[in-house]
Every structure is written in C-alpha cells, then in structure tokens.
Short mmCIF file of C-alpha atoms and ligand atoms in Angstrom, two decimals:
data_model
loop_
_atom_site.label_atom_id
_atom_site.label_comp_id
_atom_site.label_asym_id
_atom_site.label_seq_id
_atom_site.Cartn_x
_atom_site.Cartn_y
_atom_site.Cartn_z
CA UNK S 910 0.00 0.00 0.00
CA UNK S 911 1.41 3.39 -1.02
CA UNK S 912 1.75 5.99 1.74
CA UNK S 913 -0.41 9.08 1.44
CA UNK S 914 1.21 12.52 1.17
CA UNK S 915 1.31 15.05 3.92
CA UNK S 916 0.48 18.61 2.83
CA UNK S 917 1.06 21.50 5.20
CA UNK S 918 -0.86 24.68 4.42
CA UNK S 919 0.14 27.88 6.18
CA UNK S 920 -0.18 31.58 5.61
CA UNK S 921 -1.26 34.75 7.36
CA UNK S 922 -4.56 34.62 9.22
CA UNK S 923 -7.30 35.75 6.84
CA UNK S 924 -5.46 34.67 3.69
CA UNK S 925 -8.21 32.11 3.19
CA UNK S 926 -6.30 28.90 3.83
CA UNK S 927 -9.24 27.48 5.80
CA UNK S 928 -11.65 27.99 2.90
CA UNK S 929 -9.26 26.40 0.41
CA UNK S 930 -8.77 23.41 2.72
CA UNK S 931 -12.52 23.03 3.21
CA UNK S 932 -13.01 22.84 -0.57
CA UNK S 933 -10.32 20.18 -0.92
CA UNK S 934 -11.76 18.13 1.92
CA UNK S 935 -15.36 18.29 0.70
CA UNK S 936 -14.18 17.24 -2.77
CA UNK S 937 -12.63 14.16 -1.10
CA UNK S 938 -9.14 15.12 -2.28
CA UNK S 939 -7.58 14.64 1.15
CA UNK S 940 -8.39 14.35 4.85
CA UNK S 941 -7.99 17.29 7.18
CA UNK S 942 -6.25 16.74 10.49
CA UNK S 943 -8.27 18.00 13.47
CA UNK S 944 -5.99 20.00 15.75
CA UNK S 945 -5.96 20.22 19.50
CA UNK S 946 -6.16 23.67 21.09
CA UNK S 947 -6.36 25.32 24.48
CA UNK S 948 -8.38 28.23 23.11
CA UNK S 949 -12.12 28.38 23.75
CA UNK S 950 -14.60 27.46 20.97
CA UNK S 951 -15.85 30.37 18.83
CA UNK S 952 -19.34 30.65 17.34
CA UNK S 953 -20.43 27.43 15.70
CA UNK S 954 -17.20 25.57 16.31
CA UNK S 955 -17.73 21.95 17.36
CA UNK S 956 -15.61 19.60 19.43
CA UNK S 957 -13.86 17.06 17.21
CA UNK S 958 -14.88 18.86 14.01
CA UNK S 959 -13.06 22.20 14.11
CA UNK S 960 -10.74 21.39 17.01
CA UNK S 961 -10.36 19.19 20.06
CA UNK S 962 -10.77 21.77 22.80
CA UNK S 963 -8.63 20.84 25.80
CA UNK S 964 -7.24 22.39 28.99
CA UNK S 965 -3.62 23.55 29.30
CA UNK S 966 -2.95 20.49 31.49
CA UNK S 967 -4.34 18.06 28.91
CA UNK S 968 -2.29 19.73 26.17
CA UNK S 969 0.89 19.50 28.24
CA UNK S 970 0.21 15.84 28.94
CA UNK S 971 -0.16 15.12 25.19
CA UNK S 972 3.23 16.78 24.57
CA UNK S 973 4.89 14.91 27.45
CA UNK S 974 3.58 11.60 26.19
CA UNK S 975 4.99 12.29 22.70
CA UNK S 976 1.55 12.34 21.10
CA UNK S 977 1.97 15.58 19.12
CA UNK S 978 3.36 15.74 15.59
CA UNK S 979 3.95 19.46 16.16
CA UNK S 980 2.61 22.25 18.30
CA UNK S 981 2.95 25.99 18.77
CA UNK S 982 1.87 28.73 21.11
CA UNK S 983 0.01 31.58 19.47
CA UNK S 984 -1.39 34.57 21.35
CA UNK S 985 -1.20 32.70 24.72
CA UNK S 986 -2.97 29.59 23.42
CA UNK S 987 -1.50 26.32 22.28
CA UNK S 988 -2.37 24.56 19.03
CA UNK S 989 -1.08 21.21 17.86
CA UNK S 990 -1.52 18.19 15.62
CA UNK S 991 -2.21 14.84 17.29
CA UNK S 992 0.26 12.41 15.72
CA UNK S 993 -1.64 9.11 15.64
CA UNK S 994 -4.58 9.92 13.31
CA UNK S 995 -2.24 11.55 10.78
CA UNK S 996 0.17 8.62 10.65
CA UNK S 997 -2.72 6.16 10.41
CA UNK S 998 -4.28 7.96 7.46
CA UNK S 999 -0.96 8.25 5.63
CA UNK S 1000 -0.39 4.51 6.18
CA UNK S 1001 -3.83 3.86 4.65
CA UNK S 1002 -2.71 5.75 1.56
CA UNK S 1003 -4.82 8.84 2.25
CA UNK S 1004 -3.39 12.31 1.69
CA UNK S 1005 -3.60 14.50 4.78
CA UNK S 1006 -3.73 18.28 5.02
CA UNK S 1007 -2.51 20.17 8.06
CA UNK S 1008 -3.76 23.73 8.22
CA UNK S 1009 -1.28 25.14 10.70
CA UNK S 1010 0.84 28.19 11.39
CA UNK S 1011 4.51 28.51 10.52
CA UNK S 1012 6.33 27.41 13.68
CA UNK S 1013 4.42 24.13 13.51
CA UNK S 1014 5.02 23.83 9.76
CA UNK S 1015 8.78 24.02 10.36
CA UNK S 1016 8.57 21.23 12.95
CA UNK S 1017 6.70 19.03 10.47
CA UNK S 1018 9.24 19.78 7.74
CA UNK S 1019 12.00 18.61 10.08
CA UNK S 1020 10.33 15.51 11.48
CA UNK S 1021 8.61 14.49 8.23
CA UNK S 1022 10.88 15.70 5.39
CA UNK S 1023 8.59 14.28 2.72
CA UNK S 1024 5.86 16.72 3.73
CA UNK S 1025 4.93 19.34 1.15
CA UNK S 1026 4.71 22.91 2.43
CA UNK S 1027 2.29 25.31 0.74
CA UNK S 1028 2.01 29.01 1.60
CA UNK S 1029 -1.30 30.81 1.01
CA UNK S 1030 -1.01 34.57 0.43
CA UNK S 1031 -3.69 37.26 0.40
CA UNK S 1032 -3.81 39.47 -2.72
CA UNK S 1033 -2.62 42.37 -0.50
CA UNK S 1034 -2.33 43.31 3.17
CA UNK S 1035 -5.30 45.70 2.92
CA UNK S 1036 -7.51 42.94 1.47
CA UNK S 1037 -6.43 40.68 4.30
CA UNK S 1038 -7.35 43.30 6.88
CA UNK S 1039 -10.77 43.74 5.35
CA UNK S 1040 -11.35 39.97 5.37
CA UNK S 1041 -10.51 39.77 9.06
CA UNK S 1042 -12.89 42.64 9.85
CA UNK S 1043 -15.67 41.02 7.77
CA UNK S 1044 -15.10 37.66 9.48
CA UNK S 1045 -15.98 39.39 12.74
CA UNK S 1046 -14.36 36.78 14.99
CA UNK S 1047 -11.63 39.00 16.39
CA UNK S 1048 -11.44 42.30 18.24
CA UNK S 1049 -9.92 45.37 16.54
CA UNK S 1050 -6.80 44.99 18.71
CA UNK S 1051 -6.41 41.36 17.64
CA UNK S 1052 -6.83 42.36 13.99
CA UNK S 1053 -4.23 45.14 14.40
CA UNK S 1054 -1.80 42.67 15.93
CA UNK S 1055 -2.38 40.09 13.22
CA UNK S 1056 -1.99 42.52 10.32
CA UNK S 1057 1.19 43.98 11.89
CA UNK S 1058 2.79 40.53 11.97
CA UNK S 1059 1.69 39.64 8.44
CA UNK S 1060 4.72 41.02 6.64
CA UNK S 1061 7.06 39.22 9.04
CA UNK S 1062 5.16 36.01 8.31
CA UNK S 1063 5.34 36.53 4.55
CA UNK S 1064 9.15 36.75 4.80
CA UNK S 1065 9.13 33.12 5.97
CA UNK S 1066 7.79 32.00 2.58
CA UNK S 1067 11.36 31.00 1.67
CA UNK S 1068 10.94 27.85 3.78
CA UNK S 1069 7.98 26.70 1.64
CA UNK S 1070 7.89 24.75 -1.61
CA UNK S 1071 4.76 26.22 -3.20
CA UNK S 1072 2.66 29.37 -2.96
CA UNK S 1073 -0.95 30.17 -3.78
CA UNK S 1074 -2.25 33.75 -4.06
CA UNK S 1075 -5.84 33.58 -2.90
CA UNK S 1076 -7.51 36.28 -4.96
CA UNK S 1077 -10.29 34.15 -6.38
CA UNK S 1078 -11.27 31.00 -4.44
CA UNK S 1079 -11.89 28.77 -7.48
CA UNK S 1080 -8.47 29.46 -9.00
CA UNK S 1081 -6.79 29.12 -5.59
CA UNK S 1082 -8.37 25.66 -5.22
CA UNK S 1083 -7.25 24.84 -8.77
CA UNK S 1084 -3.69 25.81 -7.84
CA UNK S 1085 -3.87 23.57 -4.76
CA UNK S 1086 -5.08 20.66 -6.93
CA UNK S 1087 -2.26 21.27 -9.39
CA UNK S 1088 0.27 21.09 -6.55
CA UNK S 1089 -1.27 17.92 -5.12
CA UNK S 1090 -1.36 16.25 -8.54
CA UNK S 1091 2.23 17.26 -9.27
CA UNK S 1092 3.37 15.72 -5.99
CA UNK S 1093 1.75 12.45 -6.99
CA UNK S 1094 3.69 12.50 -10.26
CA UNK S 1095 7.09 12.69 -8.56
CA UNK S 1096 9.49 9.97 -9.67
CA UNK S 1097 11.27 9.61 -6.28
CA UNK S 1098 9.33 6.88 -4.50
CA UNK S 1099 7.75 5.52 -7.66
CA UNK S 1100 10.88 4.73 -9.69
CA UNK S 1101 11.15 1.04 -8.74
CA UNK S 1102 7.42 0.39 -9.26
CA UNK S 1103 7.51 2.06 -12.66
CA UNK S 1104 10.55 0.10 -13.83
CA UNK S 1105 9.07 -3.20 -12.61
CA UNK S 1106 5.77 -2.50 -14.34
CA UNK S 1107 7.50 -2.21 -17.70
CA UNK S 1108 9.91 -5.06 -17.00
CA UNK S 1109 6.95 -7.38 -16.34
CA UNK S 1110 5.96 -7.02 -19.97
CA UNK S 1111 9.07 -9.13 -20.63
CA UNK S 1112 9.73 -7.86 -24.15
P1 LIG P 2357 -7.57 30.15 15.10
O1 LIG P 2357 -7.52 30.48 16.56
O2 LIG P 2357 -7.90 31.33 14.24
O3 LIG P 2357 -8.47 28.96 14.82
O4 LIG P 2357 -6.11 29.66 14.67
C1 LIG P 2357 -5.01 30.47 14.90
C2 LIG P 2357 -3.82 29.91 14.16
O5 LIG P 2357 -3.48 28.62 14.65
C3 LIG P 2357 -4.05 29.74 12.66
O6 LIG P 2357 -2.93 30.30 11.97
C4 LIG P 2357 -4.08 28.26 12.47
O7 LIG P 2357 -3.61 27.87 11.21
C5 LIG P 2357 -3.16 27.79 13.56
N1 LIG P 2357 -3.37 26.40 13.94
C6 LIG P 2357 -4.53 25.72 14.00
N2 LIG P 2357 -4.30 24.46 14.35
C7 LIG P 2357 -2.95 24.32 14.50
C8 LIG P 2357 -2.09 23.23 14.84
O8 LIG P 2357 -2.49 22.10 15.05
N3 LIG P 2357 -0.76 23.51 14.92
C9 LIG P 2357 -0.25 24.72 14.67
N4 LIG P 2357 1.07 24.87 14.75
N5 LIG P 2357 -1.03 25.76 14.33
C10 LIG P 2357 -2.36 25.57 14.25
#
C-alpha cells in the first residue's frame, strides 16, 4: 500500500487557507487533520470537528507523552496536531492536510521531510485586513496585531515549496489541486514500481 502525502498549508490569518482546505476536503481530495487547542470554541465551532478543545494540562500531557506531531503557542494559546490519526491515514494511503501556522510547519518539515509545504497569500495586506474585519471573529486589537505581523510572516515564505495567491477561491483551489497532482507525479518513490511494471511485460 502506497503511503499518502502530507500537505502543510500555512499563511497569514485571513489569507483564506481554511476555505481552500474546506473545498479540498469536501471534494474528497484529502483528509484534514483535526488539531488540538487550548483556546475556547468560537461561534459554531464543534468539538472534534473544528478542534479538540482541551485544557492547558491536557495539552501539556499530550506533549509529554509524545503524542503531538507538532505544536505551537500563538497569542497565549496552544495549538497542535495529534500524531496518531495523521500517521494512520498516511499509512492507509490517504493524503492529509494540516492547516497550521509557521512554527508548527517548520517542525513538520523537520520531522517528516517528505511533507509538502504550501504558503497561502492574500492578494494584498489591505484585502487581508478587510477579510478579518468582515469575518468578525476578532477584536480590533487582535486584527491590528495580526496585520502587523503579516509582513514578518510573509518573509518566511522562503521555507515553503509552493505558494498560492488567494484572490479568487476557485483558482486558488485549482492551484492547490495542481500542486497535489504534481506531488503524486514525482518519480522519487515511484521509480522502482515504474521500472518493474515495464519489465513485467518481458519484451
Ligand atoms: P484560530 O484560533 O484562528 O483557529 O487559529 C489560529 C492559528 O493557529 C491559525 O494560523 C491556524 O492555522 C493555527 N493552527 C490551528 N491548528 C494548528 C495546529 O495544530 N498547529 C499549529 N502549529 N497551528 C495551528
């Protein structure tokens, strides 16, 4: 059984990475990993769907027991990827998408070098700011803080393999599909299988 691929999608908050991931998941292209977080649920967020909402103690315990693929602290809350479900899905041949911020992405790149890192960009910083305001989930101070750090985050794009500028959702999803398809056409792990397939013809 061929291993699935691990795709890591990061980018500034409000760049639309969540929406792109949702489209890929609902099209059955890949499975999304459900993260664990110490932050409180917002709006319609559901336990086990959007996040596993846990206490600081439970989060620390998961780290101590080696159960996290990666984790990071953002604005006084912790976020992380439980290791087991991701490894199980990859072993079943399913592609998995992690929608995580950059500190976590770097940990995944190190511990799972075959992972594919994709950076989602907003068309501009002013568009991003407007999206955050329209989303209405954060206070003005939080939005100010997030937009101030955006440029610093964008400078980290050098650590990524692919980028998507999310101007129009449909073409951003198309770009993501192109990247995923290209990764499945890599020779690397396939070389032996390909050679054997043609050798079997015995001509
Ligand atoms: P929010 O609180 O808006 O849901 O998420 C804040 C940030 O945490 C976003 O940039 C999101 O991508 C990131 N995030 C969500 N889950 C994880 C995770 O499991 N690990 C890491 N490193 N970041 C995460």
